Amino acid sequence: STQSTGINEYRDRSVTELEMRGILSNKYSTPKASWFYLRDPYYAESFSDSTKRAEFQSEGELTAKKLAKLKEDIRRSPFPCYDYNRPTHLAELLGEHLKSYIDQAFPQGSELAPLLKERFRHSSFGRSLQRVYLPNDKLFMRLDKHALEKTGLPLVIVGDAGVGKSALLANWSHRYKQHHPEDLVIEHYVGCSPTSSHYSRLLLRVMNEVQDLLEDFTNDIPDDPNQLEKAFPSWLEKTLLRNKRNRMILILDGLSGLDDGGNAINLLWLPLQFPSSVRVILSMLNEGKMFRVIQSRGYLKMYLDPLSVAERKSLTRKYLDISSKKLSEEQEFRIAEKPQAGNPRYLKVLLEDISIWGKFELLDDRITKDLKARNASELYEIVLERLENDYNSELVKTFMMLIWASRRGLYLENELAVILENKRYEHHEWSALYLAVEDLLFSSSGVLDFSNADIRTAVENRYFKDPNTKSKVHNDLAEFFAQSLDDRKAQELPWQLAAASEWTKLVSCLADLKIFWKLYQPDSKFDLFRYWRSISENTSTDVVETYLNALGRGDSFPPGVIAGTLFYHVGLFFEDIAKYEGAEKVYTRARYYYDLSSQNLDVAKVDYCIARVLVILARYDEAEKMLKKSLELYTREKGPNCVDVSNVLNRLGELYTTMNKFDRAKEALERALQIRRETLGPNDSRVGQTLKHMITFYERTSKFAEALEVGKQALKITEEEFGPDDSRLPSILVRMGRLYMLQKQYLEAKKFLKRAFRISEEKMGTNHPSTADIIYELGCFYFIKPEEISRVGHSNKNKLGNKDFWANRNFQTANLIKKNVIEKSWSLDKAAEWFQKALNITKTMLGVDHPDTARILNRLGSLYIERTQFVEAEETLKQALAIRVQKLGAYHSRVAQTYRHMLTLYQSMENFTEAEQCGLKALEITDILEGEDSLSAAAILIRLGSLNFESQEGRERCLQHLKKALAIRKKTLGENNQLVSDVQHLIESFNAQSAPPPPPRPTWDVEELRDLCAPAADADVKSKRAGLMDQILSFHKNQNDKLQKAEVKKVAANLEQKKGWWKQRYNYTGQIPPPQSAEHQKQWQEQEKKKSALE
């Protein structure tokens, strides 16, 4: 009353009247939009029950006069006043007036832009975390320090779920913006909106926020989501420099909640280092793959500890004070002493539960029950139990299960409410429940989802104990979304069907081309791959046939998409999942539709794609024709020096290299390089791409110096444009590694391959197919080059210069390693380990029947041959052969390669008949692909000629193979070539080995032979056995004595050498102390005895 004038005269009135009087007195500086609705007095007379009628009448004469006076004042006021005669009439009036007001206050066209809507969602979420917070000055100071330091490394706040990471960032950010208004501060809370959980949308939002807040209208944000992560750090630096901003604070909260599609969890989208003008603060859980990635990157970390007992008490009082509640000291202590109360989320849930507990006399019992929960998820289960008691238990269960089973939450009015009402729950029932559970949910643009993972865990533990329950709820949601017509259908329907294992329905869903079109987008195409992989694992459905039938029917084309474009994208999809024959068919149809509408550039684009598929299928002549068509169209439509022409020339050069048409390859690659340098500049990344292909060209033509030169140029260009750790580098580094392996420069090769692996693992992820390719190359490295035992010494290189290491070293028991000793088996084991890693990744990511899987199996089979594991080799090579025949066709160069490996296998097993069959099959394929007079055919003929047949007929076939190989090499290489001489030597040695047939075998039977040989054999053995055994034992004794003496001498010599080296390096003049442990003491004494005996 002291703060509000005019209140004293109404001190005896109700709070409701005081609120109305406040409006009528116009005490607000900004007029409030207000309407008054007065009920018809005769409404009460409509009730025959006097008790019910009394509820709508004044209690007495005095209150009736006060009410009459209030109504009179309302009617005299300038505010609108309306009379209504029944509640439904009031609802109609109120709805009409509110709609009219909203249309007037927010006319059409005044909606917030998408960027502002998203900003509002994040700021609202941040404000919700500031409602009850216990500040920690120590943590605030640590964040202040990071914000003011010039470091490119992010600071990562890590801790358990619910420990207060988000609240810390929201409250610190609010304070920092007040103290540093000149700095640009951007907050992003993962999970606070439907689009906030996708990393590419996150990057795009940050870039748009920066431009909007700086009022920078430069149009330089990439449109392609794949380019966002690559451009992100450099874009930030350029934009801040252009706008003369010295500092920007970027807060990314809750990264553990990112969608797991693409490379989100591997953090490949997050730069390893940011510009010095950008201070980055992240938060995540202290477990899981993402946390391990952060640890490997060396980011700065700040761990959040649980609340202390004193902090728990303070937070308890502060939280309950909002609702004017208070606990006794004993109750406060009971709560604060529990370890689980150190988690702020647990403590707030407990306090919220007891604050609305209606039975004060049973409060202690309620606290006891809540404290039995060991963590927040168990405490939420107790809350759910209370809700079941307060409301319809089946409604609570259904409400929570529907939200749990949704992929990204449900819209309240259009989805959740409709499903509940279809299940016969009344509006007033579920709306009352919604108000009661509002604190458990988070609403983003109307989409309801659980506010944290602990609630989701509690719902799953309480309501989904029966596995069939999950399928039922997923089916219910699938049935609902099947009727939807908006984007939510593509997001939810296939996901629900996959979760319910409804594979037949999922195939029908994905065969809908409208669904396909929405899913085959950069943000969601990995979902599409995942769905089809699950279908192939559980059914025999053919994805190619499914989409060909759908395209043929044409009844589900997406609106606004022309036929050619749809066919083209289905072709791209088939390429992505290694269905190359299907891709060729669909591309051909796309070309027909584009050609029909005279879209020549699109025809050229499709010709290029068809050629790409034909190369994979080893149909090189057809691929060449398609590339020439594409080249002709691009040249005619855009000129001979456009970038698209250079792209086709680049592909032609690669193709000609594969076909061993090296003159044409050189011409195409040099022309592509010239166009790109003139059009794009000498340092453009696409120039580096052409140089990368030239590495392979020079490698194949044995021009290693030129290959190294162009490789270094490609590496330099790519590094200068994209940095030393860009994802484009590994393909160049692998080529360089292979080049050094061919020259037997193994240390250089290993350095390049290891660097490629490190970059690919960081940028693409450990389980990415590109990383698997590099792992495969590392396996090839170890397969080709055996490793030295001295590798152990190399691995301890850093220890050699460490004084502490040598000071604590026990020289008497040190294991000395011999140098320059080759251990081939270790190298093969290492190669097998890398091959198996690559195989596991490729099977998981691309499928068990992918051509890349066959490639690794092929190499693994050759490794088994090397290790004489013939059974495993045969099984592995047969698997590779089956995949290649199925995917690439029976007459593919890769199929011939596998047959060559099988030739080697059967030759090693001395199964020459099978070896010959495999060799002849490889020869047949090579003759078809490269011609009967190719050098590759000659190489196979030489292999066939080397088979060691015992029969004269087999030896004659071998000789014929060698003679044919000699003729091919003479014709191709000339008479004086070394390779020709090699074949001639083989033929000469083959003829020299020819001998007259052996004499006929004796005609004795077995019994006669045994009787003839037994007496002589017995006598001979008995006479020689005793002396022979004595000689063997004597020899072994002498050898052991020699080895023991030599070992003692080496130990002593090395001991003196180590002592002298260590003393000289560190100027140590004292004696080496004996070991301290009993075991080492005993060993030391034995060594001393041996040394004394030797002296």
XYZ file of N, CA, C and O in Angstrom, residues 67 604 749 780:
16
model
N -19.449 -5.461 -5.220
C -19.416 -5.986 -6.583
C -20.123 -5.040 -7.545
O -19.635 -4.779 -8.655
N 25.644 -33.395 -70.269
C 27.096 -33.543 -70.089
C 27.432 -33.996 -68.670
O 28.316 -34.835 -68.452
N 58.119 -43.454 -46.612
C 56.775 -43.973 -46.891
C 55.946 -44.049 -45.615
O 54.775 -43.640 -45.581
N 49.505 -52.722 -46.207
C 50.371 -53.036 -47.357
C 51.822 -52.685 -47.061
O 52.751 -53.407 -47.461
